[in-house]
CSV table of C-alpha atoms and ligand atoms in Angstrom, one decimal:
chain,number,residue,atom,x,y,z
V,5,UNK,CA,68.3,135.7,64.5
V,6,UNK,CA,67.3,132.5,66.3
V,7,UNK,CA,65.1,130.7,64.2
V,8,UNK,CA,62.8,127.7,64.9
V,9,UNK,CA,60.9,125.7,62.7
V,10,UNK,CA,56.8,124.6,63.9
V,11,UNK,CA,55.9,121.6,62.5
V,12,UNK,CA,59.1,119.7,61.7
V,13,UNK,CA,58.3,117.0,58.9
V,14,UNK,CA,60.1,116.7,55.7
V,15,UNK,CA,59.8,120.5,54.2
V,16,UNK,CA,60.8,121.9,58.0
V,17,UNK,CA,63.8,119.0,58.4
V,18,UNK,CA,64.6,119.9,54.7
V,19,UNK,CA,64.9,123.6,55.0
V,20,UNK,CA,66.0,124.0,58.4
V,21,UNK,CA,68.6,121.8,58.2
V,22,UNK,CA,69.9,123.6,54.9
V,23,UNK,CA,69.7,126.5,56.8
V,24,UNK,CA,71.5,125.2,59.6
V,25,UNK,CA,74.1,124.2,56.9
V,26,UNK,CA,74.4,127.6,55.9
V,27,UNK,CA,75.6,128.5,59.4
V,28,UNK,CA,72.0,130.1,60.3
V,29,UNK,CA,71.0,129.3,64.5
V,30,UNK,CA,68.0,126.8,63.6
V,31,UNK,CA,66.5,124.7,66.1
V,32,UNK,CA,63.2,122.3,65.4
V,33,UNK,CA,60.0,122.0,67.0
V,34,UNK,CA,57.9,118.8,66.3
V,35,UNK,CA,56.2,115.6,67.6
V,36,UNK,CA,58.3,113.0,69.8
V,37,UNK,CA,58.8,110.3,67.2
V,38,UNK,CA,60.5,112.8,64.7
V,39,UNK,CA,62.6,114.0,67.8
V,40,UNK,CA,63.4,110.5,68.4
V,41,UNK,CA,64.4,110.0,64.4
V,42,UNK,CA,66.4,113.1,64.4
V,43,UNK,CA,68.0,112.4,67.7
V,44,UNK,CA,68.9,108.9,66.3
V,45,UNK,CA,70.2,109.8,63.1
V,46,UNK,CA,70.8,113.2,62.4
V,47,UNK,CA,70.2,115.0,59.7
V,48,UNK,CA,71.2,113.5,56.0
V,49,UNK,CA,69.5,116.2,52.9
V,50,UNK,CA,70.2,115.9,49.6
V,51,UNK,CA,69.7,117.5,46.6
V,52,UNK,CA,68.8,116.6,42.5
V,53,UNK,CA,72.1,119.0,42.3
V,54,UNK,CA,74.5,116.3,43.4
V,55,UNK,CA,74.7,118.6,47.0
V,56,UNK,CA,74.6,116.6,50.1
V,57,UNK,CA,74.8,117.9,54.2
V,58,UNK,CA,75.3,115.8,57.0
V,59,UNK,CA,74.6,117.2,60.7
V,60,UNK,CA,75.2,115.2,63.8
V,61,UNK,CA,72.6,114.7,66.4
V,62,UNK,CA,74.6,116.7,68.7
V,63,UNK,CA,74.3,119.6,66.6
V,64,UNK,CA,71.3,119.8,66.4
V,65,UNK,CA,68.4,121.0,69.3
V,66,UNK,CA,64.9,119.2,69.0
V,67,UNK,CA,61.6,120.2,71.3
V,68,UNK,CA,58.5,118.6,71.2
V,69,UNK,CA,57.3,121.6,73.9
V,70,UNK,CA,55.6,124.5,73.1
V,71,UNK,CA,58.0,126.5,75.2
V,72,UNK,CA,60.8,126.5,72.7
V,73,UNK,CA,58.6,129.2,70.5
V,74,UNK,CA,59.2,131.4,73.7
V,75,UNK,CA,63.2,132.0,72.5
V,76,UNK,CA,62.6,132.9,68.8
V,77,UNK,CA,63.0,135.4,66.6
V,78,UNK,CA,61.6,133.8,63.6
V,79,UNK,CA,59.4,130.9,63.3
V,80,UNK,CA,59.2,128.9,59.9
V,81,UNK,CA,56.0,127.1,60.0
V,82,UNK,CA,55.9,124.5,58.1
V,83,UNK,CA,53.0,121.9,59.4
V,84,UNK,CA,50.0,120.9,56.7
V,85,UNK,CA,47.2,123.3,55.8
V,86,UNK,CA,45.1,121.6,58.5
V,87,UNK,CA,47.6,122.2,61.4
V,88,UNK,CA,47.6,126.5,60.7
V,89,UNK,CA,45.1,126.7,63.2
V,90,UNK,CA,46.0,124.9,66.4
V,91,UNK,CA,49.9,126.2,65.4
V,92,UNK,CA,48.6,129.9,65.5
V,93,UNK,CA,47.3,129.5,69.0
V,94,UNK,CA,50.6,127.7,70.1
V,95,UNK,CA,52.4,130.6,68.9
V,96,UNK,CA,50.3,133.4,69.9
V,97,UNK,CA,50.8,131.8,73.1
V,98,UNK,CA,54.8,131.5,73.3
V,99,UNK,CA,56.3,133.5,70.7
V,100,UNK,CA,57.6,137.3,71.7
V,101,UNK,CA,55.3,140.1,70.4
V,102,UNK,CA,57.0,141.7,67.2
V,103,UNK,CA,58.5,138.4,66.5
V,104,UNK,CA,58.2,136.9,62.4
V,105,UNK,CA,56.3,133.9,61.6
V,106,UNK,CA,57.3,132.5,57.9
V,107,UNK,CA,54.7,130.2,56.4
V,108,UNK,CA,56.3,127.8,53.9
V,109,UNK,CA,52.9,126.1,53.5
V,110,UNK,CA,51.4,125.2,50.3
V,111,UNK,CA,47.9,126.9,49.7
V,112,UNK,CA,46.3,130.6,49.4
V,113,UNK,CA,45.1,131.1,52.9
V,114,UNK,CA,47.2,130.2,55.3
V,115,UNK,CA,49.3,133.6,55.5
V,116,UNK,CA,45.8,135.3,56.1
V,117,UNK,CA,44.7,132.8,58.5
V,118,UNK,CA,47.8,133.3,60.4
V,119,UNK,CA,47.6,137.2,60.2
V,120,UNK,CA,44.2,136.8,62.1
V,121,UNK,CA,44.8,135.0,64.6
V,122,UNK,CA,48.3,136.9,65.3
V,123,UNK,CA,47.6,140.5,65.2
V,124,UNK,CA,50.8,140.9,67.2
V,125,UNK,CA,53.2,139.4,65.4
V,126,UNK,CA,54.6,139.7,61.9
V,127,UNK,CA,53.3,137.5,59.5
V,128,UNK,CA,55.3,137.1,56.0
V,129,UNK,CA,54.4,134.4,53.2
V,130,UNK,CA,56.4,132.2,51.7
V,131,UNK,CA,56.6,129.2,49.0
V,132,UNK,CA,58.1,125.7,47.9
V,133,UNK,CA,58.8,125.3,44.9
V,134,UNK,CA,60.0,121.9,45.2
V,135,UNK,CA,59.2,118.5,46.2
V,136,UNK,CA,60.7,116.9,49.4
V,137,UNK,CA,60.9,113.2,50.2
V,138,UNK,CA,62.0,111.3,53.2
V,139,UNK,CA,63.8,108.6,52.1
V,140,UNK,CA,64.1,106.9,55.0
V,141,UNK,CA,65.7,107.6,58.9
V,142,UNK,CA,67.3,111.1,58.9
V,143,UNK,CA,67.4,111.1,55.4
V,144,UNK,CA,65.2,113.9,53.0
V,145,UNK,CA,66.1,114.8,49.5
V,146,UNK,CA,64.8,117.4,47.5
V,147,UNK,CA,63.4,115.8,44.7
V,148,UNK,CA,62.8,118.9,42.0
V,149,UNK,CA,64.5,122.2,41.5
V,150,UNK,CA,63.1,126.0,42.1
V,151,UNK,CA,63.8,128.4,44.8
V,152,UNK,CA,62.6,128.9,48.0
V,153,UNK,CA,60.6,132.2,47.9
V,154,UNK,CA,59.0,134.5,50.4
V,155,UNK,CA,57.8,138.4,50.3
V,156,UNK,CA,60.7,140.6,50.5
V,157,UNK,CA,60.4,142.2,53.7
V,158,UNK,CA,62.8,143.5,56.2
V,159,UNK,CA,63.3,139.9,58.2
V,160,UNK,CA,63.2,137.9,54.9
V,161,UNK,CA,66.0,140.2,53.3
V,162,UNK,CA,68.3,139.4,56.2
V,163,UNK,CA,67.8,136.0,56.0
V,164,UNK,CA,68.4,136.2,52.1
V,165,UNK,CA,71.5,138.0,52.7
V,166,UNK,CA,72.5,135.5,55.4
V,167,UNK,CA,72.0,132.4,53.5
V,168,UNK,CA,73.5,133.7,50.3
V,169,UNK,CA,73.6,131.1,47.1
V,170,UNK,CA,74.1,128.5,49.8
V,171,UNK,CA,71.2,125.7,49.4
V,172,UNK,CA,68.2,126.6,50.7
V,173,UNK,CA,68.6,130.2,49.6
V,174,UNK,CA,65.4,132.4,49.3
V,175,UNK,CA,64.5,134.5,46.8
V,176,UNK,CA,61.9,137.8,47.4
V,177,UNK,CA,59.7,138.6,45.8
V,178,UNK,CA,56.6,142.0,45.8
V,179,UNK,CA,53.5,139.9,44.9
V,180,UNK,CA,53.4,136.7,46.8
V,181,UNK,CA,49.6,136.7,46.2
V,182,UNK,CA,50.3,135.6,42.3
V,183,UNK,CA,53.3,133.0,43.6
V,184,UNK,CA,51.0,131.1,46.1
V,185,UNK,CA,48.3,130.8,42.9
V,186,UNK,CA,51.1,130.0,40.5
V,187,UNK,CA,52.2,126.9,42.7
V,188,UNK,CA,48.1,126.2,43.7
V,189,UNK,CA,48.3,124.7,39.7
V,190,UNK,CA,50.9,122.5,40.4
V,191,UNK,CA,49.8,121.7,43.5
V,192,UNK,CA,46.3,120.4,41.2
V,193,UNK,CA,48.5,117.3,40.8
V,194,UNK,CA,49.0,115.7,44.2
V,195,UNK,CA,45.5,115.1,44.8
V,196,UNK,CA,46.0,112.9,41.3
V,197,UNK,CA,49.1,111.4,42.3
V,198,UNK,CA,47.5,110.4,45.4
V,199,UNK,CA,44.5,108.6,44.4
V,200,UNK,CA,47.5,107.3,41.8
V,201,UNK,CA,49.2,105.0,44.1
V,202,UNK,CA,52.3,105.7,41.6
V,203,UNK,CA,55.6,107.5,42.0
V,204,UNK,CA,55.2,111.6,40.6
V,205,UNK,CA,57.6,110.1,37.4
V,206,UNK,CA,55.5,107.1,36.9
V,207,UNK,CA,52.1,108.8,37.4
V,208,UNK,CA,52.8,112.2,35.0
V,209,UNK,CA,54.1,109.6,32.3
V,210,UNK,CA,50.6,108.2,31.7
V,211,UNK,CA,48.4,110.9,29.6
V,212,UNK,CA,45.0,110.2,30.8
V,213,UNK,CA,46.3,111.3,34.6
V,214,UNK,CA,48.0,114.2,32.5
V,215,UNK,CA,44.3,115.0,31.2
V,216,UNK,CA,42.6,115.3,34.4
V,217,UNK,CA,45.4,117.4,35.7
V,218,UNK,CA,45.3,119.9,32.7
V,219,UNK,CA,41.6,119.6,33.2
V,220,UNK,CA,41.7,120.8,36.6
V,221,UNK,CA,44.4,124.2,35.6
V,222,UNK,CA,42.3,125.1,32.5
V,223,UNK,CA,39.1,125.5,35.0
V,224,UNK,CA,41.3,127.1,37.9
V,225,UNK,CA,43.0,129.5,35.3
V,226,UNK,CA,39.5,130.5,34.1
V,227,UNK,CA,38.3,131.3,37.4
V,228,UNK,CA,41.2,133.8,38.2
V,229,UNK,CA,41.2,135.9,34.7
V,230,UNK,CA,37.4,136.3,36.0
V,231,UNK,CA,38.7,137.2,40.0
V,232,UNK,CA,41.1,139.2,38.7
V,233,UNK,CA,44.3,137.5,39.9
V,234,UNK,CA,47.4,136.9,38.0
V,235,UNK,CA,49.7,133.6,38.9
V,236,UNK,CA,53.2,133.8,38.6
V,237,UNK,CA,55.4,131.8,36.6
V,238,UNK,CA,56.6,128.9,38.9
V,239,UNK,CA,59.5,126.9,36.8
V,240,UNK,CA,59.9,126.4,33.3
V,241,UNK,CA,56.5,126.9,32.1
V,242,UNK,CA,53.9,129.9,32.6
V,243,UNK,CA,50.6,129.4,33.9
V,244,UNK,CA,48.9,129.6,30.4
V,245,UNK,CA,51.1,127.5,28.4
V,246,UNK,CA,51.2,124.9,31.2
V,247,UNK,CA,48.0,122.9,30.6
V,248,UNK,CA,49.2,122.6,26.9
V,249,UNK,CA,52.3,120.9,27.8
V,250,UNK,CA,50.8,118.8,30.6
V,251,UNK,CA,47.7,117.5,28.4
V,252,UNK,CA,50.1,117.1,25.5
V,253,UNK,CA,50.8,113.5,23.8
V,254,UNK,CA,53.1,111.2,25.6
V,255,UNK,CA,55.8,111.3,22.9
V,256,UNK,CA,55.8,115.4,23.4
V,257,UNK,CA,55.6,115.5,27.1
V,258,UNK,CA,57.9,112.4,27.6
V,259,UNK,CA,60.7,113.7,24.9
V,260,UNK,CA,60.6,117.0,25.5
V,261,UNK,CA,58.9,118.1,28.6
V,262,UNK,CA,60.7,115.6,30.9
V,263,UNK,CA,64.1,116.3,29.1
V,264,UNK,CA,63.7,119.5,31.1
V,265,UNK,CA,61.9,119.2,33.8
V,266,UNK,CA,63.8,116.6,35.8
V,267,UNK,CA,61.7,114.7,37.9
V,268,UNK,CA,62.9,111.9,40.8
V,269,UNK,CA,61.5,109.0,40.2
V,270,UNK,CA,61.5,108.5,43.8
V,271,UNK,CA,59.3,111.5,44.3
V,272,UNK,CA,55.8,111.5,45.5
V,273,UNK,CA,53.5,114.2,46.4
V,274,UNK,CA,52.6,114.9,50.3
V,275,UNK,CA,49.3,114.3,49.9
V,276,UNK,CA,50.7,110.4,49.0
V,277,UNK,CA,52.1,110.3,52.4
V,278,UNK,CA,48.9,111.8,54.1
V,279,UNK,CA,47.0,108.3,52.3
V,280,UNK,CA,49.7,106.1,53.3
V,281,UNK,CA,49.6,107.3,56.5
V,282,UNK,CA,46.1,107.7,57.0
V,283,UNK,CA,46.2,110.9,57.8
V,284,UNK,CA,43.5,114.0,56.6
V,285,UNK,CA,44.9,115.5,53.6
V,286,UNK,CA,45.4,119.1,52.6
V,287,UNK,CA,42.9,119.1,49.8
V,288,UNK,CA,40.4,121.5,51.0
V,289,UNK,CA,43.3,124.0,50.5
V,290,UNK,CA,44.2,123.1,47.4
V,291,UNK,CA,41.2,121.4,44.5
V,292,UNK,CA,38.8,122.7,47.7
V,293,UNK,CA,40.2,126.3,47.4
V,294,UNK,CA,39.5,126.4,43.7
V,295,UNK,CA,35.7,125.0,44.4
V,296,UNK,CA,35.3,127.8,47.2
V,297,UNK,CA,36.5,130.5,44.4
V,298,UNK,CA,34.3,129.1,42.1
V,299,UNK,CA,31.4,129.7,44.9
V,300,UNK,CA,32.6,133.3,45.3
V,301,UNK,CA,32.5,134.0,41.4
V,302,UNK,CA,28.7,132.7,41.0
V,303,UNK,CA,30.5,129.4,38.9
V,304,UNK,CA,31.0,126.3,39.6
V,305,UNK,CA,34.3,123.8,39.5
V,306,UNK,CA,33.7,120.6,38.6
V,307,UNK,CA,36.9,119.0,37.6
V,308,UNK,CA,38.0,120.2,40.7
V,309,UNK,CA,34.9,119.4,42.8
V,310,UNK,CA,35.0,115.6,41.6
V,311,UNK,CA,39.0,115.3,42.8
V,312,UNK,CA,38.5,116.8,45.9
V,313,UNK,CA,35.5,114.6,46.5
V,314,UNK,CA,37.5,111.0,45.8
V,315,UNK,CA,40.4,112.2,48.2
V,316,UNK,CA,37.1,112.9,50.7
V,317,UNK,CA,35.9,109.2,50.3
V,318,UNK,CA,39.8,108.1,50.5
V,319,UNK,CA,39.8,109.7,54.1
V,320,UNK,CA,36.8,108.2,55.0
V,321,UNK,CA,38.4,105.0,54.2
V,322,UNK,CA,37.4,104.1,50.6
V,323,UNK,CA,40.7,102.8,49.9
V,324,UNK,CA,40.5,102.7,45.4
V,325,UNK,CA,43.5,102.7,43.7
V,326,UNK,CA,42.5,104.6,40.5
V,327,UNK,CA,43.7,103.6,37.4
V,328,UNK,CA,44.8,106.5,34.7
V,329,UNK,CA,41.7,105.3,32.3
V,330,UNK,CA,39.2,105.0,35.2
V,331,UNK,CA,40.5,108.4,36.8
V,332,UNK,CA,39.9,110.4,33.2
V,333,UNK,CA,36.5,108.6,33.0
V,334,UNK,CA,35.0,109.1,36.4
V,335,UNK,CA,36.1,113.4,36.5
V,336,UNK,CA,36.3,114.5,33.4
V,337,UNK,CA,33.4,112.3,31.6
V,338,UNK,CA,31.6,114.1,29.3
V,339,UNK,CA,32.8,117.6,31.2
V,340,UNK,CA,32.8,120.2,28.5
V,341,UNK,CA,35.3,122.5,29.7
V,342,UNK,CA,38.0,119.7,29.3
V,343,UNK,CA,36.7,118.5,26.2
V,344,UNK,CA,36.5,121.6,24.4
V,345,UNK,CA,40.1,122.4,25.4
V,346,UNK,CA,41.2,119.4,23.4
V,347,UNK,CA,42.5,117.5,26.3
C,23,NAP,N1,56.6,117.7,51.2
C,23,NAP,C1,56.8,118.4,50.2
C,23,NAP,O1,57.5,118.1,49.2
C,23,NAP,C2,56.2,119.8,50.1
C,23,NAP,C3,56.6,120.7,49.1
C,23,NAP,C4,56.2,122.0,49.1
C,23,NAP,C5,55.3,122.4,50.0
C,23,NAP,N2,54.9,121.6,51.0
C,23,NAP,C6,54.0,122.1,52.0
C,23,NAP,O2,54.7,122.3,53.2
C,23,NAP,C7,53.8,122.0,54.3
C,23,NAP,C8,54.4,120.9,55.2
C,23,NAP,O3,54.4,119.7,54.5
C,23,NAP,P1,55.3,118.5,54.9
C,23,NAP,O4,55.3,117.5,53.7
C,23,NAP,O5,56.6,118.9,55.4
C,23,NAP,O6,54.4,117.9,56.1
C,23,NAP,P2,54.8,116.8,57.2
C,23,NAP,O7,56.0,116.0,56.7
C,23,NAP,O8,53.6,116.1,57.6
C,23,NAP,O9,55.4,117.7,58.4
C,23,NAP,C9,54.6,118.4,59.3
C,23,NAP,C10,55.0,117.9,60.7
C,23,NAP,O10,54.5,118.8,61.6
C,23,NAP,C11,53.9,118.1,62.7
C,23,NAP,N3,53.0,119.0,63.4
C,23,NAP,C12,51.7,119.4,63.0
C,23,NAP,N4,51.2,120.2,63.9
C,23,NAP,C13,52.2,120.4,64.8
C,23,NAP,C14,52.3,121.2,66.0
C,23,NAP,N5,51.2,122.0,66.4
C,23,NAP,N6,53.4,121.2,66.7
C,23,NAP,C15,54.4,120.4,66.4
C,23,NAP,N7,54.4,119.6,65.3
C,23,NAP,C16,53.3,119.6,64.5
C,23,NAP,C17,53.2,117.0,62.0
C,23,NAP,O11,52.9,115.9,62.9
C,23,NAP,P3,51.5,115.1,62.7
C,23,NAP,O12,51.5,114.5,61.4
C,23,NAP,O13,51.5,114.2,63.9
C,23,NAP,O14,50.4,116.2,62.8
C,23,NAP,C18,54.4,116.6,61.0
C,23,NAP,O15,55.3,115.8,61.7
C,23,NAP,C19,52.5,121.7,53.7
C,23,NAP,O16,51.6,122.8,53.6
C,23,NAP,C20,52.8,121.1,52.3
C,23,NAP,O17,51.8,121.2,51.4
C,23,NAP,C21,55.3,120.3,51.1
């Protein structure tokens, strides 16, 4: 299977070069100045396991046209939320009928999004559990455990099988619906780490950001028991004990929670690198996903409203570091729903 990843930026130079590790036929697809990177200095991943791969520049083939989707099998698409759109007509365009499209994108929609505007290709979901950083030329490290995971499907299984227990290796699963909800409630916390400033470590460590991010799962759980959807466990914690443990006091969560769950402290979230690099963020498919649902169910979302709102003004340039204290004050200020949760 000749496989090529759309979008390559640190989860598509992560997971394709593991893949490409594990001896799959991976090639990358992205703009010139990560062609340029690559082409410089290769490939360097590493892992919070202690694994490390190193690929030469000369292994590895890098297009920045279109025209490379034209020799694939598979395509792993991996650019932001934002970028589904405009990738789906680049692919509709190049990529042979019948052939798979993976999306490794964080979010609820993007799988369907892609299904419409491909009718004739094969469309299968998948998830990150895990953080990715790029920690500097060539170099990304996954900075938090899990397992890939996509829908079990006939091209998925044979990559499964292909890969093996190598890094990179995927897990299948039958309801991907509940898995892409189940990482949605992390995902509640980049938007906060983000208007943060702070490493993922430095930021969870501070209760009041904790608050606001428990806030923000307790109102997204409540709309799904009343939509009737289920999210999976992703990690340690299920979805219903998790805002418990997040909101908890620091001497819990520091002594017992982050005993566990290992966390880089040079991790931060993507949405972090969207604000340092000015770019428009993914959180209208994230916090803005839970305020659509909320629209659907007749309810509203405020905790969730009020984030996605402050990463809005951020794009549009209001550049506010927000402290822990001012961040609790500002969303969740005399919001019952957080309140009344104890949090
Ligand atoms: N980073 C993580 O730790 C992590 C973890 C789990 C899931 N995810 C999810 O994975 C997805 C990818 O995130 P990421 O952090 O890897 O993003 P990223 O580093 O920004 O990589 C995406 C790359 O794709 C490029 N791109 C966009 N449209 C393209 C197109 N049509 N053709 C070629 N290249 C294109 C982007 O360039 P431009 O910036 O110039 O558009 C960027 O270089 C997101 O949905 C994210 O939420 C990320």
């Amino acid at each position: 299977m000749r496989i090529i990843v759309h979008g390559a930026g640190a989860i598509g130079c992560y997971v394709g070069g593991a893949w490409l590790a594990a001896g799959l036929d991976v090639s990358f697809l992205g703009r010139a100045r990560m062609k340029a990177e690559v082409e410089a200095h290769g490939l360097h991943l590493s892992d919070v396991d202690g694994w490390t791969a190193e690929i030469a520049p000369a292994d590895i083939s890098f297009a920045t046209g279109q025209a490379a989707l034209r020799k694939a099998d598979v395509v792993l698409l991996t650019v932001k939320s934002i970028g589904t759109e405009a990738a789906a007509k680049e692919i509709g365009r190049h990529l042979p009928k019948g052939a798979t499209v993976i999306s490794l994108q964080n979010g609820v929609t993007n799988a369907e999004t892609l299904r419409r505007l491909l009718p004739k290709h094969r469309v299968v979901q998948a998830m990150v559990p895990y953080n990715v950083v790029h920690l500097g030329p060539g170099r990304w490290r996954r900075a938090t455990f899990g397992d890939l995971t996509a829908a079990d499907d006939e091209v998925t299984r044979a990559l499964a099988a292909a890969i093996g227990e190598k890094p990179g290796r995927l897990k299948l699963v039958a309801d991907m619906e509940g898995v892409a909800w189940g990482k949605l409630l992390f995902n509640l916390n980049n938007a906060i780490n983000a208007l943060s400033g702070l490493t993922i470590l430095e930021e969870v460590k501070q209760r009041d950001y904790r608050r606001v991010f428990a806030a923000a799962i307790v109102e997204t759980l409540d709309l799904l028991d009343l939509a009737g959807i289920a999210p999976a466990k992703i990690g340690l914690i299920g979805p219903r004990l998790l805002p418990h443990v997040i909101g908890a006091p620091d001497f819990l969560f520091r002594n017992f929670f982050l005993k566990v769950q290992k966390i880089d402290p040079q991790g931060r979230g993507s949405m972090a690198a969207d604000f340092a690099a000015g770019r428009r963020t993914e959180v209208d498919y994230l916090n803005g996903e839970v305020v659509r649902l909320a629209e659907r169910l007749g309810r509203k979302a405020p905790v969730n409203a009020a984030i996605t709102d402050l990463v809005k003004q951020h794009e549009l340039g209001v550049e506010r570091v927000w402290s822990a204290r001012d961040l609790r004050e500002h969303v969740l200020g005399g919001h019952k729903g957080a309140a009344g949760f104890g949090y």
